[in-house]
Short mmCIF file of C-alpha atoms in Angstrom, two decimals:
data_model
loop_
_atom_site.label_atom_id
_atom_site.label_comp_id
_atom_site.label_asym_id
_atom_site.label_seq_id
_atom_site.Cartn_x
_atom_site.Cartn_y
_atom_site.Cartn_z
CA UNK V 23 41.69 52.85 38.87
CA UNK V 24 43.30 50.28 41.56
CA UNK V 25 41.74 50.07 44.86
CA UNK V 26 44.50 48.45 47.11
CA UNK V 27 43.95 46.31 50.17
CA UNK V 28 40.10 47.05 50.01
CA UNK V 29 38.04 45.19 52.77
CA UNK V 30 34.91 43.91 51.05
CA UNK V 31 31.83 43.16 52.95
CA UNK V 32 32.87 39.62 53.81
CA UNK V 33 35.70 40.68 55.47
CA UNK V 34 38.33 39.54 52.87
CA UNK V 35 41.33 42.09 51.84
CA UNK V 36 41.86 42.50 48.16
CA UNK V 37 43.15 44.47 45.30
CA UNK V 38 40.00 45.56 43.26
CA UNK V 39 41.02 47.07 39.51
CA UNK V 40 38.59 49.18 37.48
CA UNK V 41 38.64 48.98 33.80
CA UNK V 42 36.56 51.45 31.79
CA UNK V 43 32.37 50.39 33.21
CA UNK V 44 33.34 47.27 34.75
CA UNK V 45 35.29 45.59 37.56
CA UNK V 46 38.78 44.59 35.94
CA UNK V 47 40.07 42.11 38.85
CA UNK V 48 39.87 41.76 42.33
CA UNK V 49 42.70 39.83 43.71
CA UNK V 50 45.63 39.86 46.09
CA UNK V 51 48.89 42.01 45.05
CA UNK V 52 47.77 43.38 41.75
CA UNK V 53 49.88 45.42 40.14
CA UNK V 54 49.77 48.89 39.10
CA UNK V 55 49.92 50.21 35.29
CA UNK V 56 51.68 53.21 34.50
CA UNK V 57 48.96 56.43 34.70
CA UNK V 58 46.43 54.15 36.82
CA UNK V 59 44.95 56.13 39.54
CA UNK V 60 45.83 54.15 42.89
CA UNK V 61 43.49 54.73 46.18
CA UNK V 62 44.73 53.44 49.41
CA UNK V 63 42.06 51.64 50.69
CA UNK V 64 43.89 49.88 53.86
CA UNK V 65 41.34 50.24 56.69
CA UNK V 66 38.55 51.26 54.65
CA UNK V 67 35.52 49.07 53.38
CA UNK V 68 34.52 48.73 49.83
CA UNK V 69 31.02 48.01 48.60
CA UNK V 70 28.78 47.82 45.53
CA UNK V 71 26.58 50.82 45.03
CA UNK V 72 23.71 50.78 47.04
CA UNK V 73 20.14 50.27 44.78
CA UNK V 74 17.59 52.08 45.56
CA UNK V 75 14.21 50.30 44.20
CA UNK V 76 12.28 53.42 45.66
CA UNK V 77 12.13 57.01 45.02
CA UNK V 78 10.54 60.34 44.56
CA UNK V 79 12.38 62.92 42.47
CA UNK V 80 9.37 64.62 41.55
CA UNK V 81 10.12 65.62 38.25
CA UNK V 82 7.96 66.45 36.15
CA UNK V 83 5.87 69.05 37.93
CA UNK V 84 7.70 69.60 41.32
CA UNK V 85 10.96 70.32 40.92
CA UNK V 86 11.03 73.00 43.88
CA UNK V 87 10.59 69.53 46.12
CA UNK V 88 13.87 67.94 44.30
CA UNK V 89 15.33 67.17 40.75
CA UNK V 90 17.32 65.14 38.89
CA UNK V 91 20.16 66.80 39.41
CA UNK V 92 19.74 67.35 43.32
CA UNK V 93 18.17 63.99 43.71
CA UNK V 94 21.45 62.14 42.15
CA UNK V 95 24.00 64.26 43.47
CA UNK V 96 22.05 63.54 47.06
CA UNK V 97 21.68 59.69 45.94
CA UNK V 98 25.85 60.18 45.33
CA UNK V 99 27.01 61.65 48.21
CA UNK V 100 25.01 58.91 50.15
CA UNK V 101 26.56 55.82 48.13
CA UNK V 102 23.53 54.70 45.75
CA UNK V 103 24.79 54.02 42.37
CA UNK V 104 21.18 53.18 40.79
CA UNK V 105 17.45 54.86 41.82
CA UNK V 106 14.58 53.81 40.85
CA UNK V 107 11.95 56.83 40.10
CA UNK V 108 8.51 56.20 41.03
CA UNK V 109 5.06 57.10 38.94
CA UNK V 110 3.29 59.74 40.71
CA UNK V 111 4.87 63.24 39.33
CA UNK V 112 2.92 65.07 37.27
CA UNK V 113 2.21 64.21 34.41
CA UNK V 114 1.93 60.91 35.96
CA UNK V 115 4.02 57.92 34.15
CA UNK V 116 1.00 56.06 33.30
CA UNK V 117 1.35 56.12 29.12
CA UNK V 118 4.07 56.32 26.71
CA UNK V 119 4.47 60.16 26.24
CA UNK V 120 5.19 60.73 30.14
CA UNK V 121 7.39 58.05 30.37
CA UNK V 122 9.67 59.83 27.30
CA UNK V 123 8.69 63.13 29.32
CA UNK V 124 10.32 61.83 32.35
CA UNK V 125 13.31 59.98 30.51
CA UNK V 126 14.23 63.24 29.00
CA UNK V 127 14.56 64.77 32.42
CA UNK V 128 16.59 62.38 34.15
CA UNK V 129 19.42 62.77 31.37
CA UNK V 130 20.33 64.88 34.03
CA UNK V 131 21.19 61.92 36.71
CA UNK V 132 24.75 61.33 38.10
CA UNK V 133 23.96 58.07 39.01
CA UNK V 134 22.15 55.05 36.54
CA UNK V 135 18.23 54.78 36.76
CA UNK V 136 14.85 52.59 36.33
CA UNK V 137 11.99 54.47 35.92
CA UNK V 138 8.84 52.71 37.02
CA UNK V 139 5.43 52.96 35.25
CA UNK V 140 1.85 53.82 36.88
CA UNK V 141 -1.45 52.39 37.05
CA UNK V 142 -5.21 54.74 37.17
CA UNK V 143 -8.18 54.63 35.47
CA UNK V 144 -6.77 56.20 32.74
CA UNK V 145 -3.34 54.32 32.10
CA UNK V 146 -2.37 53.41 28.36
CA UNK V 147 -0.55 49.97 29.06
CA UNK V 148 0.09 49.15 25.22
CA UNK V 149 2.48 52.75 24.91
CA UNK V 150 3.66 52.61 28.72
CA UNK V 151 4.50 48.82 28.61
CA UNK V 152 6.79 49.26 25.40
CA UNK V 153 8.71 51.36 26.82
CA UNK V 154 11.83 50.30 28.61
CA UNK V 155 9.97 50.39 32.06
CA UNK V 156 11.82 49.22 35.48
CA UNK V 157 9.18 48.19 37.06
CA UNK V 158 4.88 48.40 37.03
CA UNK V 159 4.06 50.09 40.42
CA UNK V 160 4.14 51.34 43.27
CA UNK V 161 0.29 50.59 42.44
CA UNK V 162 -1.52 52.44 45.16
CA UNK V 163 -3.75 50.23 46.53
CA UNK V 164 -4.57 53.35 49.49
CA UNK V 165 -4.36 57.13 47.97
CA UNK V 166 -1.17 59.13 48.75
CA UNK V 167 0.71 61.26 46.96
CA UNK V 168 -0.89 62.17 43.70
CA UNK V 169 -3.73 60.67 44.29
CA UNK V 170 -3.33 57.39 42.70
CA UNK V 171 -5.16 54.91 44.32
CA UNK V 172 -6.76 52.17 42.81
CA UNK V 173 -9.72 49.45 43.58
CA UNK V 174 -8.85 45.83 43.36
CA UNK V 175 -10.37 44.91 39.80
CA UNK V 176 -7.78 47.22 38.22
CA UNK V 177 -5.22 45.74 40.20
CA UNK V 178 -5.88 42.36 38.60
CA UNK V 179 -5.91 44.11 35.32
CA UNK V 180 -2.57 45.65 36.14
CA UNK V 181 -1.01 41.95 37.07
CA UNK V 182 -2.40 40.37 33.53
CA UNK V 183 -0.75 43.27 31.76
CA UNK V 184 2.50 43.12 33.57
CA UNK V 185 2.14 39.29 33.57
CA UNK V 186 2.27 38.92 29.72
CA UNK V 187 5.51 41.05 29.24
CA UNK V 188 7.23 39.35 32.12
CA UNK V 189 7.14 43.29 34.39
CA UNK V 190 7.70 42.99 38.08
CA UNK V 191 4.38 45.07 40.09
CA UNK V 192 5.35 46.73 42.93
CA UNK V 193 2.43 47.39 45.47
CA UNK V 194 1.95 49.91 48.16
CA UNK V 195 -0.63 47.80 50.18
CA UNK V 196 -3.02 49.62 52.49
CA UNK V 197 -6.31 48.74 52.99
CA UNK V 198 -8.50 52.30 52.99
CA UNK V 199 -11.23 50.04 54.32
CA UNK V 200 -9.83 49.45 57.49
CA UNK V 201 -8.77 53.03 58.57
CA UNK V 202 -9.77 53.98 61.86
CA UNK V 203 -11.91 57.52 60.89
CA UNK V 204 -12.52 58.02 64.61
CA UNK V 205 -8.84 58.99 64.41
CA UNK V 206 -9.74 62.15 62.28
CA UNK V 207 -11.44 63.84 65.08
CA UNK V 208 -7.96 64.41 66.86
CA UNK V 209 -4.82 67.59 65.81
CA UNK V 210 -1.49 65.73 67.13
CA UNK V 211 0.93 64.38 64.93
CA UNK V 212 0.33 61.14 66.20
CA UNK V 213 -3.55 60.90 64.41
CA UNK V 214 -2.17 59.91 61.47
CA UNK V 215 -0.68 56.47 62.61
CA UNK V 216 -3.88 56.17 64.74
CA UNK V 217 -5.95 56.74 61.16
CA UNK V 218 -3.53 54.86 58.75
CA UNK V 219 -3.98 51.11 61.14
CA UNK V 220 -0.74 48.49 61.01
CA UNK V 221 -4.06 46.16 60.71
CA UNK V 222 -5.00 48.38 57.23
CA UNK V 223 -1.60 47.23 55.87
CA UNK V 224 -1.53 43.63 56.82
CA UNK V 225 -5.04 42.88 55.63
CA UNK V 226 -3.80 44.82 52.29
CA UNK V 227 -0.58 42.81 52.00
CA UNK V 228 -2.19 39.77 52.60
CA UNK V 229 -4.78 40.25 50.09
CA UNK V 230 -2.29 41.12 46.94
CA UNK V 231 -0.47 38.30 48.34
CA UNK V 232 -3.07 36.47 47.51
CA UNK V 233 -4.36 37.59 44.61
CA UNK V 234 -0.50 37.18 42.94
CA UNK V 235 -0.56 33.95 43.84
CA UNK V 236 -3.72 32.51 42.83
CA UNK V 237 -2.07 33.92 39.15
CA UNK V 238 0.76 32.42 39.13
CA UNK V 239 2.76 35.04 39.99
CA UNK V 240 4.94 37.66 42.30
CA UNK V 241 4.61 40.58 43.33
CA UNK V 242 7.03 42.77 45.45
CA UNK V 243 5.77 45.36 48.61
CA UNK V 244 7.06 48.58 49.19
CA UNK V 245 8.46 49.92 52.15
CA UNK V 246 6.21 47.31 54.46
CA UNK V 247 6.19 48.71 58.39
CA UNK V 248 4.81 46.09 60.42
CA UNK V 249 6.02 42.56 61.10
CA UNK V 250 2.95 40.98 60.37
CA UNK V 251 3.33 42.33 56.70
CA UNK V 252 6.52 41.35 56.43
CA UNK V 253 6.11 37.62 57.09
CA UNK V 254 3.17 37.59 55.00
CA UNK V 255 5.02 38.39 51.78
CA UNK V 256 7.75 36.37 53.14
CA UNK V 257 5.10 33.23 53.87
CA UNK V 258 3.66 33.55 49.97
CA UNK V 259 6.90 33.90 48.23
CA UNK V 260 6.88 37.27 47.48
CA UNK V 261 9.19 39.65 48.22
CA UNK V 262 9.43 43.08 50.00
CA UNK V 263 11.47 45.93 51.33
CA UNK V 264 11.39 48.05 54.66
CA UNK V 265 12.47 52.14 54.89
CA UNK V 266 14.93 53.55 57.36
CA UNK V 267 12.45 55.35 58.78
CA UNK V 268 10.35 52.55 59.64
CA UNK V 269 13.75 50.51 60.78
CA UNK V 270 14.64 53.71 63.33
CA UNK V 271 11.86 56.28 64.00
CA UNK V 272 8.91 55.40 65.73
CA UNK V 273 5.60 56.85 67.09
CA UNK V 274 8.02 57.90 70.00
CA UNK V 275 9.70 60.54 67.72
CA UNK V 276 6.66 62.51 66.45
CA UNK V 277 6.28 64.42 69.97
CA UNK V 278 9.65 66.09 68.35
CA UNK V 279 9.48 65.30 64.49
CA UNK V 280 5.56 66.82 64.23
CA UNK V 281 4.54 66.94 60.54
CA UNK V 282 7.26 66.28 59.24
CA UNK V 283 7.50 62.77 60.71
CA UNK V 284 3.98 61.89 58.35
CA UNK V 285 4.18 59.24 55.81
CA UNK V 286 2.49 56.19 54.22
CA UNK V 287 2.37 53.89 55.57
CA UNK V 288 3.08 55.67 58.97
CA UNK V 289 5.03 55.78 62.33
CA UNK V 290 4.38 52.32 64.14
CA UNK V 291 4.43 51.67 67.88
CA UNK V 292 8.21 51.01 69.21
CA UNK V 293 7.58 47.26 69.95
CA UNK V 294 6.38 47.32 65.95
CA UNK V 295 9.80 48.95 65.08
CA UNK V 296 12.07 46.94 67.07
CA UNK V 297 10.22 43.59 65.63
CA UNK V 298 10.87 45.06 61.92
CA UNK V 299 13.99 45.89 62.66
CA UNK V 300 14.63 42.36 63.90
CA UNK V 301 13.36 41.01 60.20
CA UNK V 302 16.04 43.03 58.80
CA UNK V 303 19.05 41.72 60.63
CA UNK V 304 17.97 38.23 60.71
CA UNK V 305 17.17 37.99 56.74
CA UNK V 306 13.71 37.94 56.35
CA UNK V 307 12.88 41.25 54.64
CA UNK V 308 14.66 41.57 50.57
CA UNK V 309 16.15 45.00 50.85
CA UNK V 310 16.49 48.42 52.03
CA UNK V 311 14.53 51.29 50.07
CA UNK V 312 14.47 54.37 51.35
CA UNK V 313 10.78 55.79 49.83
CA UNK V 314 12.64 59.47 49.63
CA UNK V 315 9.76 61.57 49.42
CA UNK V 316 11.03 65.30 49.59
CA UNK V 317 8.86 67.95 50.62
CA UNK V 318 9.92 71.46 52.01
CA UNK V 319 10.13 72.19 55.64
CA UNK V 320 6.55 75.17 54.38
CA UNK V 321 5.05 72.68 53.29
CA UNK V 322 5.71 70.20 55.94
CA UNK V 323 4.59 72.92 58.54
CA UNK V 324 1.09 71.97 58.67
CA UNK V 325 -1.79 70.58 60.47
CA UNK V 326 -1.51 66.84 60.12
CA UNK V 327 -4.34 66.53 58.00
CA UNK V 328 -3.07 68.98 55.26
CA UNK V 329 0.91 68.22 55.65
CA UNK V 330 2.20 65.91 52.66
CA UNK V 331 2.98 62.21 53.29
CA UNK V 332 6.55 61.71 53.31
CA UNK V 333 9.93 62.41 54.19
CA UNK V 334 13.70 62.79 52.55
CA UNK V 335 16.24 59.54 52.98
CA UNK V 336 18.36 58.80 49.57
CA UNK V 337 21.10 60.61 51.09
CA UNK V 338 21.35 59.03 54.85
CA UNK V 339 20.35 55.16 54.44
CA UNK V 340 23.48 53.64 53.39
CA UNK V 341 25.17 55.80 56.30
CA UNK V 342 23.06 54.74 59.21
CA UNK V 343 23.24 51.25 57.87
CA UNK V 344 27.20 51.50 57.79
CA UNK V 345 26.75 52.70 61.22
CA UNK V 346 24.68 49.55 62.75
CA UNK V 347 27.84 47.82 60.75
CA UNK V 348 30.50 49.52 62.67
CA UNK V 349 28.87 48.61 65.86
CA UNK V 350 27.83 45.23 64.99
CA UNK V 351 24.12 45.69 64.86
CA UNK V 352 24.34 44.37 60.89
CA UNK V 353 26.87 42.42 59.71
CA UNK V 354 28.60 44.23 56.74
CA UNK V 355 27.20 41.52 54.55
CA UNK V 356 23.75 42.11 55.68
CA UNK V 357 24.39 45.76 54.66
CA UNK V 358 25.64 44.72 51.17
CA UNK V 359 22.60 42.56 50.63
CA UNK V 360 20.23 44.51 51.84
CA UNK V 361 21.51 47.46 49.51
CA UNK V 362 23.24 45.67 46.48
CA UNK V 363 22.85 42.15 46.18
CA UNK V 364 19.11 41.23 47.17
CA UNK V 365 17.60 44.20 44.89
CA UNK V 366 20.09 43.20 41.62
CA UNK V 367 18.23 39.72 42.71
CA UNK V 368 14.91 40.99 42.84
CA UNK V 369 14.76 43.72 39.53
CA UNK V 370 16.79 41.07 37.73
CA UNK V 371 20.12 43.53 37.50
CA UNK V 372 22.69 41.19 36.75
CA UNK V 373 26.13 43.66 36.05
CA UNK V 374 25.05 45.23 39.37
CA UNK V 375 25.03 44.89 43.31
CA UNK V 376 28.42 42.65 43.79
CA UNK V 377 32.06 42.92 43.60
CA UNK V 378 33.23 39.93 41.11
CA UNK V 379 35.38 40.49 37.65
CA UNK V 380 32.79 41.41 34.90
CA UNK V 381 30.68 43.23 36.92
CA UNK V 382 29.34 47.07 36.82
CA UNK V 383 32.15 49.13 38.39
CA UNK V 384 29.51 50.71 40.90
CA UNK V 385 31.61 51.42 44.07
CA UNK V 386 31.33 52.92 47.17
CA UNK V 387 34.37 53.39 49.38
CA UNK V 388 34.01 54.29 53.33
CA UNK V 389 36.08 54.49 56.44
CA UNK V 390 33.87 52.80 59.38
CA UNK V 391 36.46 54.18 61.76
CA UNK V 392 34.65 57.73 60.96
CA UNK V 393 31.82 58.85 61.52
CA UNK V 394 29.74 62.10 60.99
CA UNK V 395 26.21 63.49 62.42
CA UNK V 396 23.36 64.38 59.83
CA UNK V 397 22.84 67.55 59.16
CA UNK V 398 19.95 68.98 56.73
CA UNK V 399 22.57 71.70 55.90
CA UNK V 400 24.82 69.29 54.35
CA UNK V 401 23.00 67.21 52.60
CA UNK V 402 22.66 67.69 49.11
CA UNK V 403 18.82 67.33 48.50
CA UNK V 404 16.64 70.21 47.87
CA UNK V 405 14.58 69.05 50.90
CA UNK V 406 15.91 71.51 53.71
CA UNK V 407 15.39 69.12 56.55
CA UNK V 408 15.98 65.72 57.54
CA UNK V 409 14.27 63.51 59.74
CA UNK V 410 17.72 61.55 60.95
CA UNK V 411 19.11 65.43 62.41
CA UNK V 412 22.19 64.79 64.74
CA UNK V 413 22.05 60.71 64.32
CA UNK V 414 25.68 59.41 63.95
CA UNK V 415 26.43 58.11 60.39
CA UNK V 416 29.28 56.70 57.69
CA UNK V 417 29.55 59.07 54.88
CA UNK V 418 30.92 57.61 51.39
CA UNK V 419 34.53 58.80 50.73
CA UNK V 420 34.05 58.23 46.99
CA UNK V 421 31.53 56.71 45.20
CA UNK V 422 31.98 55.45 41.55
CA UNK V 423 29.07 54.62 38.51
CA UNK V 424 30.17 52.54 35.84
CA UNK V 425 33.55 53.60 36.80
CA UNK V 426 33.21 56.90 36.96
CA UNK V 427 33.44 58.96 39.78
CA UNK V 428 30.39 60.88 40.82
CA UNK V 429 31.28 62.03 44.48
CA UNK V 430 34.52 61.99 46.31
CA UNK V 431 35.52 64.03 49.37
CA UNK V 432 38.67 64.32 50.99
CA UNK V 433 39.08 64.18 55.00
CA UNK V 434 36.67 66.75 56.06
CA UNK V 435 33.23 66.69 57.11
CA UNK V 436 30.54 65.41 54.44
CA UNK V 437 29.11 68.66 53.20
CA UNK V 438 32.63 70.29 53.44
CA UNK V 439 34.12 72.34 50.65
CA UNK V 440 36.80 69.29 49.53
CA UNK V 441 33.45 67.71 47.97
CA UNK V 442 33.51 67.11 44.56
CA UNK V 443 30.76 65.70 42.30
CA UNK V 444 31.29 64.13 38.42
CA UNK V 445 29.00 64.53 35.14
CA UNK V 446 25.64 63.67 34.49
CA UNK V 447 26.77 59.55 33.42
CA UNK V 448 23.38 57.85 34.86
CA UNK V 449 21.63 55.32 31.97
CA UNK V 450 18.37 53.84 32.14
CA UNK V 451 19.28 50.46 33.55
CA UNK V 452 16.82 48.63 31.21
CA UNK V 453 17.55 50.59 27.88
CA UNK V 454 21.40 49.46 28.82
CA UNK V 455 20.90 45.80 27.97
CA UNK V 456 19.73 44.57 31.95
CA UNK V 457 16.88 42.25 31.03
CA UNK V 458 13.93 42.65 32.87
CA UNK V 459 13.12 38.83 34.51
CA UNK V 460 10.70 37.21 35.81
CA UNK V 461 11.05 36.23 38.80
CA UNK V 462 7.36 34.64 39.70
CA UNK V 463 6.82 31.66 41.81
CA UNK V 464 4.54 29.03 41.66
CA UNK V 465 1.05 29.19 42.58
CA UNK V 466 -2.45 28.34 40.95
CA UNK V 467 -4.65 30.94 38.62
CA UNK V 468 -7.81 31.86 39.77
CA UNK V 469 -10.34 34.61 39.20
CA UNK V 470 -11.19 36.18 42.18
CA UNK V 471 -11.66 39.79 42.24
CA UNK V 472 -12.53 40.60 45.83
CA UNK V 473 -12.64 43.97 46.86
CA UNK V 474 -9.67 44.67 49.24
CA UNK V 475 -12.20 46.68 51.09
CA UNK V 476 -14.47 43.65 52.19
CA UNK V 477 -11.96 41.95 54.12
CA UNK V 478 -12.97 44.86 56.73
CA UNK V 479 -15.55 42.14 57.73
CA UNK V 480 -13.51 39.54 58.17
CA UNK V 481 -10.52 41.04 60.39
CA UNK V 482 -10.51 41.10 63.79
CA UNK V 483 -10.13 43.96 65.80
CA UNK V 484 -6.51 44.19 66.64
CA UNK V 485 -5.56 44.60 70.48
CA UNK V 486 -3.48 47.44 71.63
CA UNK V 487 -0.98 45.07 73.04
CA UNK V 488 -0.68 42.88 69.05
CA UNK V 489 2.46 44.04 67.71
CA UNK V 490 2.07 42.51 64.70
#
């Protein structure tokens, strides 16, 4: 395949070829070969795959929330080339036989895959750890979803395992200790940002921070929602990554999103928003993961203290990104490093997440002149509702894996009947020869095993007006 006069994300025009998996050539005035396939790509930007380091496609055990084959083809049509599964499904992926378990399912994936490995009481990190694991984590350090929270001495555990076969640990940092249970008295949608504290996450960040360092070591955090975490990791040398939801919705939107706008860590005050978003666009957060946590619209429809944390994103966060682009909110090379680049970086990826000669052919072709409101009915995830409804996007036009092509769609709406989606090619990224790297920093070894919990002592009360 020969993309002609492509714009890439630096603004440069060129000829990009596509030779079986990998990127042939990019250059000026290629030729064509007799029987290439030729797309027209004057006008139009082209962009590595988007990597998702963070989702739920809840299989094993709940595959009326999503599947493999829902959550790829949704992953597809939204321009992500690689997901990353996380732990809690059920079984959860903390031993050997539910990794296999879960690595049989996601056969099923359009696009390539990492499937990350849990941490309970009860994990089995000789079988899980020799398997070909993405990543250790997210390792709850607050319950959520499948109840997989942990205390801090098997978090330290969970770092000397991961340290001695060189395993990134991802950490969802909330500090339980610090949640404001006064909050649990009241019924609107807004008690569970009042319960779930922007203080509870900062203390937690700071404290695996910490710990990670004192051991020589890095860790990265998951979808961070304050700017106070953010600078943390960014002040210890850690890394971290930040949701759409946190980068658009805000506290604001749950008089009209209810239930379905709950999620950990939650909905932060607008000021808190606009000062994450602000850490996106000037470079200090690593990437963009989206957290897509499907549950049905039923189950969504609760009180707020029985509605399941999360919300649906795989699909849209490339688009709204693509968006900010257009109207010069991101740069297009902010978008491409947020998506591609930075998380190839991070997870050690190196055939992915840039257009170069040698590279994985994972391509994602869009017209910024174009754009398209989300709508839950046509998007491709089982979850039947979105939380971006009506926002103005930039759909993919085609989207290629390894060379392949998984989605294309001709001129019509995204959703539309000229979509077409490709076979089941998606590999597990580390059983395809990626190494997995180690990418820890400096810092001194100590052993200090501190609860997370007792640093509720040592905080001080946060002031309504501390948007940090």
């Amino acid at each position: 395949m020969l993309f002609r006069n492509a714009t890439l994300a630096d603004g440069r025009r060129r000829d990009v070829r596509v030779s079986g998996e990998t990127i042939a050539a990019v250059g000026e005035d290629l030729g064509g070969r007799e029987g290439e396939r030729t797309v027209d790509a004057t006008g139009k930007r082209l962009l590595p795959g988007m990597i998702d380091a963070h989702v739920h496609f809840r299989e094993p055990g709940d595959s009326h929330k999503e599947d493999w084959t829902t959550g790829s083809r949704s992953a597809a049509a939204g321009g992500v080339t690689t997901v990353v599964d996380q732990p809690n499904t059920s079984p959860p992926t903390v031993d050997g036989a539910a990794f296999d378990e879960k690595a049989g399912i996601a056969a099923d994936s359009l696009v390539d895959y990492g499937l990350n490995g849990g941490v309970t009481a009860d994990w089995d990190p000789d079988s899980l750890l020799d398997r070909p694991l993405f990543a250790l984590g997210e390792v709850f350090l607050a319950d959520s979803t499948g109840n997989m929270g942990i205390e801090e001495p098997l978090f330290l555990d969970a770092l000397a395992e991961a340290d001695a076969r060189d395993v990134t640990v991802t950490v969802h940092a909330e500090d339980a200790g610090l949640f404001n249970v006064s909050a649990r008295e009241r019924e609107d949608a807004d008690a569970w940002s009042a319960y779930r504290t922007a203080r509870a996450e900062a203390a937690a960040v700071e404290r695996a921070c910490e710990v990670a360092a004192e051991r020589d070591t890095t860790i990265h955090v998951a979808h961070t929602s304050t700017p106070k975490g953010i600078d943390i990791a960014k002040e210890t040398g850690m890394t971290c990554e930040v949701t759409p939801h946190h980068m658009y919705l805000s506290r604001s939107d749950l008089r009209e999103l209810g239930t379905h706008g709950r999620m950990n860590p939650p909905l932060r005050r607008e000021k808190r928003r606009q000062r994450v978003y602000d850490r996106v666009v000037d470079g200090t957060v690593d990437m963009i993961a989206t957290d897509h946590a499907p549950h049905t619209a039923d189950e969504k429809d609760a009180d707020i203290w029985d509605a399941p944390s999360g919300v649906p994103g795989v699909e849209t966060a490339l688009p709204l990104l693509l968006a900010d682009a257009r109207t010069g909110d991101l740069t297009y090379e902010r978008v491409r490093d947020l998506t591609a680049a930075n998380p190839a970086d991070v997870f050690d990826l190196p055939s992915k997440g840039r257009i170069a000669e040698g590279m994985d052919a994972d391509l994602v072709l869009v017209d910024p002149g174009k754009t398209h409101p989300i709508r839950a009915d046509r998007l491709h995830t089982k979850c039947d509702w979105t939380p971006f409804e009506d926002r103005e996007a930039v759909f993919p036009e085609l989207t290629l894996v390894r060379g392949t092509v998984v989605y294309e769609r001709e001129d019509d709406r995204p959703g539309g009947e000229s979509e077409t989606f490709g076979d089941a090619v998606g590999r597990n990224v580390r059983s395809a020869g990626e190494a997995t790297g180690d990418s820890r920093g400096p810092a001194a070894r100590s052993g200090e095993t501190e609860s997370i919990a007792d640093l509720a002592a040592e905080v001080v009360e946060e002031r309504p007006d501390d948007e940090r």
